[in-house]
Amino acid sequence: MSTRVAIIASNGGLFDAYKVFNIATASAATDAEVAIFFTFEGLNLIHKKAHHQLPLPEGREHFAEGFKNANVPSIPELVEMAQELGVKIIACQMTMDVMNLQKEEFIDGIEVGGAVTFLDFAKDANVSLTF
C-alpha cells in the first residue's frame, strides 16, 4: 500500500501556496497518493487569476527577490507539476457557494466536492496536514 497524504489548504498567501505545493509535489514524486482540499482563502491557490498574484506577508516583500534568485518555480508552475504528478485537487463546494464562485473560475482539472469527498480520501491517510 502506498503512502497517502491529505492536505487542507485554508490560507491564501504566497507562503501558504509554497507550503502546500512543495509538500504535495514532493510527496507525489515519492509515489504517495496526495489530495488537497482547498477551502476559504485557500481557494486563491487554484483560482485562475488569483494564483498568479498571491500576496507575500506584510514586511516580507523582500522574499520575492529571493524566490527569483533561488530559481524557485512559480505557483502556476508548481500547480502544473502537482497535476502532472497526479495530485488530487478538490475545491470546497460549500465555500464556493458562500463566496458565489463557479468551477470555471478555477484552474482546469479540479474536482469540486464537500468535506465528505475529502474525508473519503483522508480517512486512510498516513499523513494529514493543514496550511
PDB file of C-alpha atoms in Angstrom:
ATOM      1  CA  MET A   1       0.000   0.000   0.000  1.00  0.00           C
ATOM      2  CA  SER A   2       1.341   3.409  -0.897  1.00  0.00           C
ATOM      3  CA  THR A   3       1.541   6.361   1.439  1.00  0.00           C
ATOM      4  CA  ARG A   4      -1.448   8.740   1.425  1.00  0.00           C
ATOM      5  CA  VAL A   5      -1.005  12.425   2.153  1.00  0.00           C
ATOM      6  CA  ALA A   6      -4.097  14.522   2.914  1.00  0.00           C
ATOM      7  CA  ILE A   7      -3.665  18.309   2.911  1.00  0.00           C
ATOM      8  CA  ILE A   8      -6.144  21.039   3.806  1.00  0.00           C
ATOM      9  CA  ALA A   9      -5.320  24.428   2.280  1.00  0.00           C
ATOM     10  CA  SER A  10      -7.324  27.153   4.023  1.00  0.00           C
ATOM     11  CA  ASN A  11      -4.971  30.142   3.715  1.00  0.00           C
ATOM     12  CA  GLY A  12      -4.336  32.079   0.529  1.00  0.00           C
ATOM     13  CA  GLY A  13      -0.947  33.776   0.623  1.00  0.00           C
ATOM     14  CA  LEU A  14       2.224  33.049  -1.306  1.00  0.00           C
ATOM     15  CA  PHE A  15       3.947  31.350   1.642  1.00  0.00           C
ATOM     16  CA  ASP A  16       0.868  29.148   2.110  1.00  0.00           C
ATOM     17  CA  ALA A  17       0.954  28.167  -1.548  1.00  0.00           C
ATOM     18  CA  TYR A  18       4.614  27.169  -1.367  1.00  0.00           C
ATOM     19  CA  LYS A  19       3.996  25.075   1.755  1.00  0.00           C
ATOM     20  CA  VAL A  20       1.034  23.277   0.199  1.00  0.00           C
ATOM     21  CA  PHE A  21       2.520  22.642  -3.230  1.00  0.00           C
ATOM     22  CA  ASN A  22       6.062  21.818  -2.038  1.00  0.00           C
ATOM     23  CA  ILE A  23       4.727  19.107   0.284  1.00  0.00           C
ATOM     24  CA  ALA A  24       2.231  17.886  -2.310  1.00  0.00           C
ATOM     25  CA  THR A  25       4.725  17.631  -5.181  1.00  0.00           C
ATOM     26  CA  ALA A  26       7.486  16.127  -3.008  1.00  0.00           C
ATOM     27  CA  SER A  27       5.032  13.528  -1.694  1.00  0.00           C
ATOM     28  CA  ALA A  28       3.677  12.702  -5.136  1.00  0.00           C
ATOM     29  CA  ALA A  29       7.222  12.440  -6.516  1.00  0.00           C
ATOM     30  CA  THR A  30       7.853   9.663  -3.979  1.00  0.00           C
ATOM     31  CA  ASP A  31       4.785   7.808  -5.290  1.00  0.00           C
ATOM     32  CA  ALA A  32       2.461   8.866  -2.481  1.00  0.00           C
ATOM     33  CA  GLU A  33      -1.221   9.418  -3.223  1.00  0.00           C
ATOM     34  CA  VAL A  34      -1.939  13.068  -2.488  1.00  0.00           C
ATOM     35  CA  ALA A  35      -5.168  15.043  -2.170  1.00  0.00           C
ATOM     36  CA  ILE A  36      -5.504  18.722  -1.322  1.00  0.00           C
ATOM     37  CA  PHE A  37      -8.791  20.191  -0.089  1.00  0.00           C
ATOM     38  CA  PHE A  38      -8.921  23.930  -0.832  1.00  0.00           C
ATOM     39  CA  THR A  39     -11.307  25.933   1.340  1.00  0.00           C
ATOM     40  CA  PHE A  40     -11.915  29.599   2.177  1.00  0.00           C
ATOM     41  CA  GLU A  41      -8.859  31.745   1.278  1.00  0.00           C
ATOM     42  CA  GLY A  42      -7.078  28.572   0.180  1.00  0.00           C
ATOM     43  CA  LEU A  43      -9.225  28.667  -2.963  1.00  0.00           C
ATOM     44  CA  ASN A  44      -6.985  31.545  -4.128  1.00  0.00           C
ATOM     45  CA  LEU A  45      -4.208  28.991  -4.669  1.00  0.00           C
ATOM     46  CA  ILE A  46      -6.151  27.353  -7.512  1.00  0.00           C
ATOM     47  CA  HIS A  47      -8.119  30.369  -8.799  1.00  0.00           C
ATOM     48  CA  LYS A  48      -7.218  31.074 -12.451  1.00  0.00           C
ATOM     49  CA  LYS A  49      -6.375  34.735 -11.792  1.00  0.00           C
ATOM     50  CA  ALA A  50      -5.525  34.880  -8.083  1.00  0.00           C
ATOM     51  CA  HIS A  51      -2.853  32.150  -8.104  1.00  0.00           C
ATOM     52  CA  HIS A  52      -0.704  34.318 -10.384  1.00  0.00           C
ATOM     53  CA  GLN A  53      -0.601  37.171  -7.844  1.00  0.00           C
ATOM     54  CA  LEU A  54      -0.642  35.740  -4.337  1.00  0.00           C
ATOM     55  CA  PRO A  55       0.398  38.200  -1.626  1.00  0.00           C
ATOM     56  CA  LEU A  56       3.514  37.923   0.493  1.00  0.00           C
ATOM     57  CA  PRO A  57       3.018  38.548   4.208  1.00  0.00           C
ATOM     58  CA  GLU A  58       3.378  42.218   5.135  1.00  0.00           C
ATOM     59  CA  GLY A  59       7.001  43.099   5.735  1.00  0.00           C
ATOM     60  CA  ARG A  60       8.218  40.077   3.770  1.00  0.00           C
ATOM     61  CA  GLU A  61       8.200  41.632   0.299  1.00  0.00           C
ATOM     62  CA  HIS A  62      11.996  41.141   0.086  1.00  0.00           C
ATOM     63  CA  PHE A  63      11.364  37.399  -0.271  1.00  0.00           C
ATOM     64  CA  ALA A  64      10.114  37.959  -3.834  1.00  0.00           C
ATOM     65  CA  GLU A  65      13.691  38.588  -4.960  1.00  0.00           C
ATOM     66  CA  GLY A  66      14.914  35.552  -3.006  1.00  0.00           C
ATOM     67  CA  PHE A  67      12.419  33.242  -4.721  1.00  0.00           C
ATOM     68  CA  LYS A  68      13.546  34.580  -8.090  1.00  0.00           C
ATOM     69  CA  ASN A  69      17.266  34.299  -7.306  1.00  0.00           C
ATOM     70  CA  ALA A  70      16.885  30.744  -5.971  1.00  0.00           C
ATOM     71  CA  ASN A  71      15.079  29.676  -9.167  1.00  0.00           C
ATOM     72  CA  VAL A  72      12.053  28.538  -7.157  1.00  0.00           C
ATOM     73  CA  PRO A  73       9.215  27.589  -9.515  1.00  0.00           C
ATOM     74  CA  SER A  74       6.239  29.951  -9.618  1.00  0.00           C
ATOM     75  CA  ILE A  75       2.950  28.860  -8.075  1.00  0.00           C
ATOM     76  CA  PRO A  76       1.353  28.254 -11.505  1.00  0.00           C
ATOM     77  CA  GLU A  77       4.352  26.026 -12.349  1.00  0.00           C
ATOM     78  CA  LEU A  78       4.015  24.127  -9.047  1.00  0.00           C
ATOM     79  CA  VAL A  79       0.276  23.683  -9.622  1.00  0.00           C
ATOM     80  CA  GLU A  80       1.006  22.230 -13.054  1.00  0.00           C
ATOM     81  CA  MET A  81       3.689  19.940 -11.598  1.00  0.00           C
ATOM     82  CA  ALA A  82       1.267  18.743  -8.925  1.00  0.00           C
ATOM     83  CA  GLN A  83      -1.355  17.931 -11.541  1.00  0.00           C
ATOM     84  CA  GLU A  84       1.187  16.123 -13.725  1.00  0.00           C
ATOM     85  CA  LEU A  85       2.183  14.048 -10.673  1.00  0.00           C
ATOM     86  CA  GLY A  86      -1.456  13.051 -10.098  1.00  0.00           C
ATOM     87  CA  VAL A  87      -2.247  15.200  -7.052  1.00  0.00           C
ATOM     88  CA  LYS A  88      -6.000  15.252  -6.486  1.00  0.00           C
ATOM     89  CA  ILE A  89      -7.205  18.866  -6.221  1.00  0.00           C
ATOM     90  CA  ILE A  90     -10.572  19.331  -4.505  1.00  0.00           C
ATOM     91  CA  ALA A  91     -12.288  22.729  -4.241  1.00  0.00           C
ATOM     92  CA  CYS A  92     -14.735  23.053  -1.341  1.00  0.00           C
ATOM     93  CA  GLN A  93     -18.284  23.215  -2.671  1.00  0.00           C
ATOM     94  CA  MET A  94     -19.648  24.943   0.448  1.00  0.00           C
ATOM     95  CA  THR A  95     -17.019  27.694   0.327  1.00  0.00           C
ATOM     96  CA  MET A  96     -17.612  28.188  -3.398  1.00  0.00           C
ATOM     97  CA  ASP A  97     -21.349  28.548  -2.724  1.00  0.00           C
ATOM     98  CA  VAL A  98     -20.769  31.010   0.146  1.00  0.00           C
ATOM     99  CA  MET A  99     -18.373  33.085  -1.987  1.00  0.00           C
ATOM    100  CA  ASN A 100     -20.503  32.721  -5.136  1.00  0.00           C
ATOM    101  CA  LEU A 101     -17.649  31.157  -7.126  1.00  0.00           C
ATOM    102  CA  GLN A 102     -18.061  28.841 -10.131  1.00  0.00           C
ATOM    103  CA  LYS A 103     -15.870  25.896 -11.161  1.00  0.00           C
ATOM    104  CA  GLU A 104     -14.928  27.761 -14.361  1.00  0.00           C
ATOM    105  CA  GLU A 105     -13.110  30.401 -12.281  1.00  0.00           C
ATOM    106  CA  PHE A 106     -10.560  27.796 -11.189  1.00  0.00           C
ATOM    107  CA  ILE A 107      -7.741  26.012 -12.969  1.00  0.00           C
ATOM    108  CA  ASP A 108      -8.722  23.102 -15.188  1.00  0.00           C
ATOM    109  CA  GLY A 109      -8.640  19.568 -13.836  1.00  0.00           C
ATOM    110  CA  ILE A 110     -10.020  20.183 -10.358  1.00  0.00           C
ATOM    111  CA  GLU A 111     -12.756  18.300  -8.570  1.00  0.00           C
ATOM    112  CA  VAL A 112     -15.479  20.171  -6.679  1.00  0.00           C
ATOM    113  CA  GLY A 113     -16.663  18.409  -3.554  1.00  0.00           C
ATOM    114  CA  GLY A 114     -17.696  18.748   0.033  1.00  0.00           C
ATOM    115  CA  ALA A 115     -15.914  17.756   3.199  1.00  0.00           C
ATOM    116  CA  VAL A 116     -17.119  14.164   2.771  1.00  0.00           C
ATOM    117  CA  THR A 117     -15.289  13.928  -0.576  1.00  0.00           C
ATOM    118  CA  PHE A 118     -12.043  14.871   1.167  1.00  0.00           C
ATOM    119  CA  LEU A 119     -12.738  12.706   4.214  1.00  0.00           C
ATOM    120  CA  ASP A 120     -13.239   9.666   1.975  1.00  0.00           C
ATOM    121  CA  PHE A 121      -9.606  10.131   0.911  1.00  0.00           C
ATOM    122  CA  ALA A 122      -8.238  11.341   4.263  1.00  0.00           C
ATOM    123  CA  LYS A 123      -9.626   8.501   6.386  1.00  0.00           C
ATOM    124  CA  ASP A 124      -6.871   6.238   5.051  1.00  0.00           C
ATOM    125  CA  ALA A 125      -4.126   8.902   5.048  1.00  0.00           C
ATOM    126  CA  ASN A 126      -0.768   8.222   6.674  1.00  0.00           C
ATOM    127  CA  VAL A 127      -0.039  11.951   6.835  1.00  0.00           C
ATOM    128  CA  SER A 128      -2.560  14.780   7.335  1.00  0.00           C
ATOM    129  CA  LEU A 129      -1.505  18.422   7.174  1.00  0.00           C
ATOM    130  CA  THR A 130      -3.260  21.766   7.337  1.00  0.00           C
ATOM    131  CA  PHE A 131      -1.887  25.025   5.935  1.00  0.00           C
TER     132      PHE A 131
END
